[in-house]
Short mmCIF file of C-alpha atoms and ligand atoms in Angstrom, two decimals:
data_model
loop_
_atom_site.label_atom_id
_atom_site.label_comp_id
_atom_site.label_asym_id
_atom_site.label_seq_id
_atom_site.Cartn_x
_atom_site.Cartn_y
_atom_site.Cartn_z
CA MET A 266 96.87 134.40 10.07
CA PRO A 267 98.36 137.34 11.42
CA ALA A 268 101.10 135.76 14.12
CA THR A 269 99.45 138.69 16.64
CA MET A 270 96.47 136.75 16.50
CA GLU A 271 95.16 135.74 19.89
CA ILE A 272 93.73 132.82 21.39
CA SER A 273 90.84 133.21 23.77
CA PHE A 274 88.84 130.80 25.56
CA THR A 275 85.32 131.32 26.98
CA LYS A 276 83.63 129.23 29.46
CA LEU A 277 80.02 128.28 28.00
CA GLY A 278 78.18 126.11 30.62
CA GLY A 279 78.80 126.53 34.44
CA HIS A 280 80.94 123.52 34.68
CA MET A 281 81.22 122.22 31.23
CA ALA A 282 81.81 123.35 27.39
CA MET A 283 84.45 126.03 26.16
CA ALA A 284 84.70 128.19 23.61
CA VAL A 285 87.92 129.17 21.68
CA ALA A 286 88.43 132.17 19.44
CA GLY A 287 90.96 133.69 17.58
CA VAL A 288 91.86 130.32 15.91
CA ASP A 289 91.77 129.42 12.07
CA LEU A 290 91.73 126.16 10.83
CA SER A 291 92.00 126.80 7.15
CA GLN A 292 96.03 125.48 8.16
CA PRO A 293 96.23 122.48 9.86
CA PRO A 294 96.73 123.31 13.26
CA SER A 295 100.75 123.60 14.71
CA ALA A 296 101.48 120.25 17.42
CA ASP A 297 101.15 122.92 20.14
CA LEU A 298 97.87 124.62 19.47
CA GLY A 299 96.80 120.55 19.18
CA ALA A 300 97.86 119.56 22.32
CA ARG A 301 95.89 122.84 23.60
CA LEU A 302 92.83 122.22 21.91
CA ARG A 303 92.92 118.88 23.11
CA GLN A 304 93.30 119.24 26.48
CA ALA A 305 90.53 122.29 26.34
CA LEU A 306 88.25 119.01 25.22
CA TRP A 307 89.20 116.65 28.11
CA ASP A 308 88.54 119.03 30.81
CA ASN A 309 85.41 121.02 29.45
CA GLN A 310 84.11 117.69 27.86
CA VAL A 311 82.61 119.66 24.75
CA LEU A 312 85.17 122.11 22.78
CA CYS A 313 83.30 124.58 20.15
CA ILE A 314 85.99 126.86 17.93
CA ARG A 315 84.30 129.93 16.54
CA GLY A 316 84.19 131.42 13.32
CA GLN A 317 85.05 128.94 10.59
CA THR A 318 85.09 129.36 6.87
CA ILE A 319 86.81 126.10 5.62
CA GLY A 320 86.39 123.55 3.48
CA PRO A 321 86.00 119.78 3.93
CA GLY A 322 89.91 119.31 3.48
CA ALA A 323 90.61 121.43 5.90
CA TYR A 324 88.14 120.37 8.09
CA LEU A 325 89.32 116.68 8.28
CA ALA A 326 92.63 117.86 9.06
CA ALA A 327 92.03 119.74 11.66
CA ILE A 328 89.72 117.12 13.30
CA SER A 329 92.79 114.76 13.02
CA ALA A 330 94.84 116.33 15.16
CA PHE A 331 92.29 114.83 17.85
CA GLY A 332 92.06 111.63 16.30
CA GLU A 333 91.74 109.25 13.33
CA PRO A 334 88.36 110.02 11.57
CA GLN A 335 85.36 107.19 10.55
CA VAL A 336 83.72 106.46 8.07
CA ARG A 337 79.86 105.58 8.00
CA PRO A 338 78.85 104.60 5.09
CA GLU A 339 75.09 104.66 5.66
CA ILE A 340 75.16 108.53 6.26
CA PRO A 341 75.29 110.93 3.08
CA HIS A 342 78.95 112.57 2.87
CA VAL A 343 80.28 115.26 1.34
CA GLU A 344 81.50 114.43 -2.57
CA GLY A 345 85.18 112.86 -2.33
CA PHE A 346 85.16 113.08 1.32
CA PRO A 347 83.71 109.82 2.99
CA GLU A 348 84.09 111.09 6.38
CA VAL A 349 82.53 113.92 6.67
CA THR A 350 78.83 113.65 6.83
CA THR A 351 76.10 115.85 6.39
CA LEU A 352 73.31 116.32 8.33
CA SER A 353 70.66 118.68 6.82
CA SER A 354 67.24 120.30 7.22
CA GLU A 355 66.47 118.71 4.28
CA ASP A 356 67.16 115.23 5.19
CA ARG A 357 64.14 112.52 5.41
CA ASP A 358 63.67 108.97 6.14
CA LEU A 359 63.55 105.93 4.67
CA LYS A 360 60.06 105.70 5.06
CA GLY A 361 59.45 107.78 2.39
CA ASP A 362 56.38 109.94 4.63
CA GLY A 363 58.12 113.47 4.06
CA LYS A 364 58.55 114.48 7.07
CA ARG A 365 61.79 115.97 8.08
CA LEU A 366 64.21 113.48 9.90
CA VAL A 367 66.12 114.75 13.16
CA ALA A 368 68.78 112.51 13.50
CA GLY A 369 69.35 112.27 17.81
CA ALA A 370 66.53 113.89 18.84
CA ASN A 371 66.79 111.17 21.89
CA TRP A 372 69.54 111.19 24.59
CA HIS A 373 72.31 109.03 23.50
CA SER A 374 76.35 109.00 22.96
CA ASP A 375 76.94 108.31 19.06
CA ASP A 376 77.38 104.39 18.10
CA THR A 377 77.97 102.49 21.63
CA PHE A 378 76.20 99.74 19.25
CA MET A 379 79.85 99.38 18.06
CA PRO A 380 82.78 97.59 19.66
CA ARG A 381 84.75 100.25 19.60
CA PRO A 382 82.48 103.23 19.56
CA SER A 383 83.41 106.80 18.37
CA ALA A 384 85.25 108.37 21.18
CA LEU A 385 84.23 112.15 19.66
CA THR A 386 81.81 113.66 17.50
CA ALA A 387 82.67 116.82 15.54
CA LEU A 388 79.92 118.90 13.94
CA TYR A 389 80.65 122.39 11.82
CA GLY A 390 77.64 124.31 11.67
CA LEU A 391 77.45 125.83 7.86
CA ILE A 392 74.14 127.01 8.17
CA VAL A 393 72.22 127.44 11.49
CA PRO A 394 68.73 128.46 12.08
CA ASP A 395 67.95 131.74 13.82
CA VAL A 396 65.53 129.83 16.62
CA GLY A 397 65.87 126.29 17.32
CA GLY A 398 68.13 123.74 16.43
CA ASP A 399 70.33 123.83 19.46
CA THR A 400 72.47 120.61 20.90
CA GLN A 401 72.46 119.73 24.48
CA TYR A 402 74.65 117.78 26.55
CA ALA A 403 74.43 115.98 29.50
CA ASN A 404 78.03 115.58 31.60
CA MET A 405 77.89 111.99 32.87
CA TYR A 406 80.81 112.58 35.00
CA ALA A 407 79.08 114.62 37.14
CA ALA A 408 76.06 112.87 37.28
CA TYR A 409 78.15 109.76 37.99
CA GLU A 410 79.71 111.48 40.79
CA ALA A 411 76.84 112.94 42.25
CA LEU A 412 75.46 109.58 43.25
CA PRO A 413 75.56 107.95 46.13
CA GLU A 414 78.87 105.65 47.22
CA GLU A 415 76.93 102.41 47.33
CA LYS A 416 74.90 103.16 44.35
CA ARG A 417 78.24 103.97 42.28
CA ARG A 418 79.84 100.92 43.88
CA TYR A 419 76.50 99.13 42.68
CA LEU A 420 76.49 100.55 38.99
CA ASP A 421 80.45 99.86 38.39
CA THR A 422 79.47 96.30 38.46
CA LEU A 423 76.67 96.60 35.62
CA LYS A 424 77.10 95.37 31.85
CA VAL A 425 75.01 96.21 28.99
CA VAL A 426 74.31 95.16 25.50
CA HIS A 427 73.84 97.36 22.88
CA THR A 428 72.02 97.21 19.59
CA MET A 429 72.02 99.39 16.58
CA LYS A 430 67.87 98.35 16.17
CA PRO A 431 66.37 100.66 18.48
CA ALA A 432 65.92 99.24 21.83
CA ARG A 433 62.43 100.98 22.96
CA GLU A 434 58.68 101.46 21.00
CA GLY A 435 57.82 105.17 21.73
CA LEU A 436 60.77 107.23 21.84
CA GLY A 437 60.46 109.37 18.99
CA ARG A 438 61.88 109.33 15.14
CA THR A 439 64.99 107.47 14.83
CA ARG A 440 66.47 107.32 10.79
CA SER A 441 64.70 103.94 9.22
CA ILE A 442 68.00 101.62 8.88
CA ALA A 443 68.05 99.13 6.05
CA PRO A 444 67.98 95.50 7.03
CA GLU A 445 71.51 94.58 5.56
CA ILE A 446 73.30 97.33 7.46
CA LEU A 447 71.75 96.17 10.34
CA ALA A 448 72.80 92.53 10.18
CA ALA A 449 76.27 93.78 9.59
CA ARG A 450 76.25 95.12 12.71
CA PRO A 451 76.14 92.68 15.73
CA PRO A 452 75.19 93.80 19.29
CA SER A 453 78.11 95.30 21.87
CA THR A 454 78.47 94.50 25.26
CA HIS A 455 79.70 97.54 27.45
CA PRO A 456 80.08 98.16 31.31
CA LEU A 457 77.60 100.86 32.47
CA VAL A 458 80.54 102.89 33.87
CA ARG A 459 83.11 103.44 31.96
CA THR A 460 86.85 105.09 32.83
CA HIS A 461 87.88 107.60 30.48
CA PRO A 462 91.08 107.01 29.25
CA GLU A 463 92.54 110.46 28.99
CA THR A 464 91.05 111.78 32.48
CA GLY A 465 91.20 108.65 34.57
CA ARG A 466 88.18 109.78 35.58
CA LYS A 467 84.60 107.52 35.64
CA ALA A 468 81.13 108.35 34.12
CA LEU A 469 77.89 107.15 33.08
CA TYR A 470 78.10 105.26 29.58
CA ILE A 471 74.06 105.79 28.39
CA SER A 472 72.37 105.54 25.13
CA ARG A 473 69.16 104.65 26.12
CA ASN A 474 67.38 103.41 22.94
CA ARG A 475 70.52 101.61 21.88
CA MET A 476 70.27 99.63 25.65
CA ASP A 477 68.45 96.75 24.67
CA HIS A 478 69.13 95.05 28.25
CA ILE A 479 71.48 95.41 31.19
CA VAL A 480 73.02 91.60 31.70
CA GLY A 481 71.95 89.18 34.17
CA MET A 482 68.51 91.46 34.51
CA ASP A 483 64.93 91.24 33.54
CA ARG A 484 64.86 93.81 30.39
CA ALA A 485 61.95 95.84 32.15
CA GLU A 486 63.73 96.24 34.96
CA GLY A 487 67.20 97.35 33.30
CA HIS A 488 64.85 99.82 31.32
CA ALA A 489 63.94 100.96 34.11
CA LEU A 490 67.06 101.72 35.89
CA ILE A 491 68.33 103.35 32.74
CA ASP A 492 65.39 105.43 32.75
CA GLU A 493 66.59 106.77 36.35
CA LEU A 494 70.14 107.32 35.43
CA VAL A 495 68.43 109.29 32.51
CA GLU A 496 66.42 111.62 34.37
CA HIS A 497 69.11 112.20 37.15
CA ALA A 498 72.00 113.25 34.18
CA ILE A 499 69.52 115.60 32.41
CA GLN A 500 68.97 117.48 35.50
CA PRO A 501 69.97 121.23 34.91
CA GLN A 502 73.16 120.90 36.81
CA PHE A 503 74.76 118.41 34.72
CA THR A 504 73.55 120.00 31.12
CA TYR A 505 74.81 122.61 28.48
CA ARG A 506 72.69 123.35 26.10
CA HIS A 507 74.91 125.50 22.86
CA LYS A 508 73.04 127.34 20.36
CA TRP A 509 74.53 127.58 17.60
CA GLN A 510 76.46 130.32 15.75
CA GLN A 511 77.47 129.76 11.84
CA GLY A 512 81.03 128.64 11.86
CA ASP A 513 81.13 126.90 14.68
CA ILE A 514 82.82 123.86 14.87
CA VAL A 515 81.37 122.05 18.35
CA ILE A 516 83.60 118.82 19.06
CA TRP A 517 82.02 117.02 21.61
CA ASP A 518 83.66 113.55 24.00
CA ASN A 519 81.35 110.22 23.75
CA ARG A 520 82.87 109.14 26.69
CA CYS A 521 81.93 111.58 29.10
CA LEU A 522 78.65 112.97 27.74
CA MET A 523 75.11 112.49 26.28
CA HIS A 524 73.65 114.51 23.58
CA LYS A 525 70.17 115.65 21.85
CA ALA A 526 69.38 117.38 18.87
CA ASN A 527 66.31 119.54 18.93
CA GLY A 528 64.48 119.73 15.82
CA ASP A 529 62.22 122.51 16.83
CA TYR A 530 63.14 125.62 14.56
CA PRO A 531 60.56 126.83 11.86
CA ASP A 532 59.75 124.79 8.64
CA GLY A 533 61.64 126.32 5.72
CA ALA A 534 64.56 127.25 8.23
CA ARG A 535 67.43 125.62 7.19
CA ARG A 536 69.99 123.87 9.56
CA PHE A 537 73.25 122.07 7.61
CA MET A 538 75.93 120.54 9.57
CA GLN A 539 79.21 118.82 8.33
CA ARG A 540 79.95 116.27 10.83
CA ILE A 541 82.81 114.36 11.42
CA ILE A 542 83.65 110.59 13.53
CA VAL A 543 86.86 109.84 15.62
CA ALA A 544 87.54 106.46 16.06
CA GLY A 545 87.51 105.34 19.74
CA GLU A 546 88.68 102.07 21.97
CA VAL A 547 86.75 99.38 23.65
CA PRO A 548 85.34 100.84 26.69
CA VAL A 549 86.31 99.50 30.13
C1 OGA B 607 75.01 113.74 15.93
C2 OGA B 607 73.97 114.24 16.53
C3 OGA B 607 73.00 116.87 17.33
C4 OGA B 607 72.57 117.37 16.69
O1 OGA B 607 75.43 114.35 15.61
O2 OGA B 607 75.54 112.87 16.22
O3 OGA B 607 73.58 113.84 17.50
O4 OGA B 607 72.28 118.97 17.02
N1 OGA B 607 73.95 115.58 16.27
O5 OGA B 607 72.29 117.82 15.63
MN1 MN B 608 74.57 111.74 18.29
#
């Protein structure tokens, strides 16, 4: 990268999401650049690094500037790089019915059923469709802050049991999960409102299809409350819709966002992403 290459930041959504151009991640970011990118992520919740053409080793090294990459053995990965998993328009569900699998088509936060869910997720768009396949984000700080104070104080007291097994019927297709993997992932209990360890801000912590029940509440009543909060959080003033450009690396913060995949690109159109998740902490 020429020393004169200028780094420029451009706001993508009205209240969240930042794009950065002029960064070449074929070499690991310097300590100074790493710090700038992390700060941009904490300030904007979604960071899009434009125009990359890098291999899995460089991608892994770059994401390591944000935290420790994790392995998820049940997702296909790039040969020789177990941390670099793949999402493809060619993916098909275990059910074997030949239908396209769109992982993450419901509003969610990644891996909330884990005791320490991943803090960040990175997706690298190697092949992106011309039309469709956007990723949507909801800012859960903003959604929380917009609630009346009395409601916030009540929500602050609630805990939720999360399971890998889908908690709801009829929320659309999800990846079928092998029984031995489900058995190895016991439920986790997390607060409904969590405090972000970097920013100190509170955010709603919601992943609808993984939230089995709210502790001490009737299951249906808890689901109704969660549905109400999801509907509140996905209003346009809290959301951003990312239209992918080839070469984008988008990093998002699962601790203060929900996100959603869209499988609305035409049959035959291709979409291929490399994904890395970054270790998180016990939500508090
Ligand atoms: C994910 C996810 C969204 C997308 O990788 O966790 O939800 O648009 N992806 O592919
Ligand atoms: Mn996801």
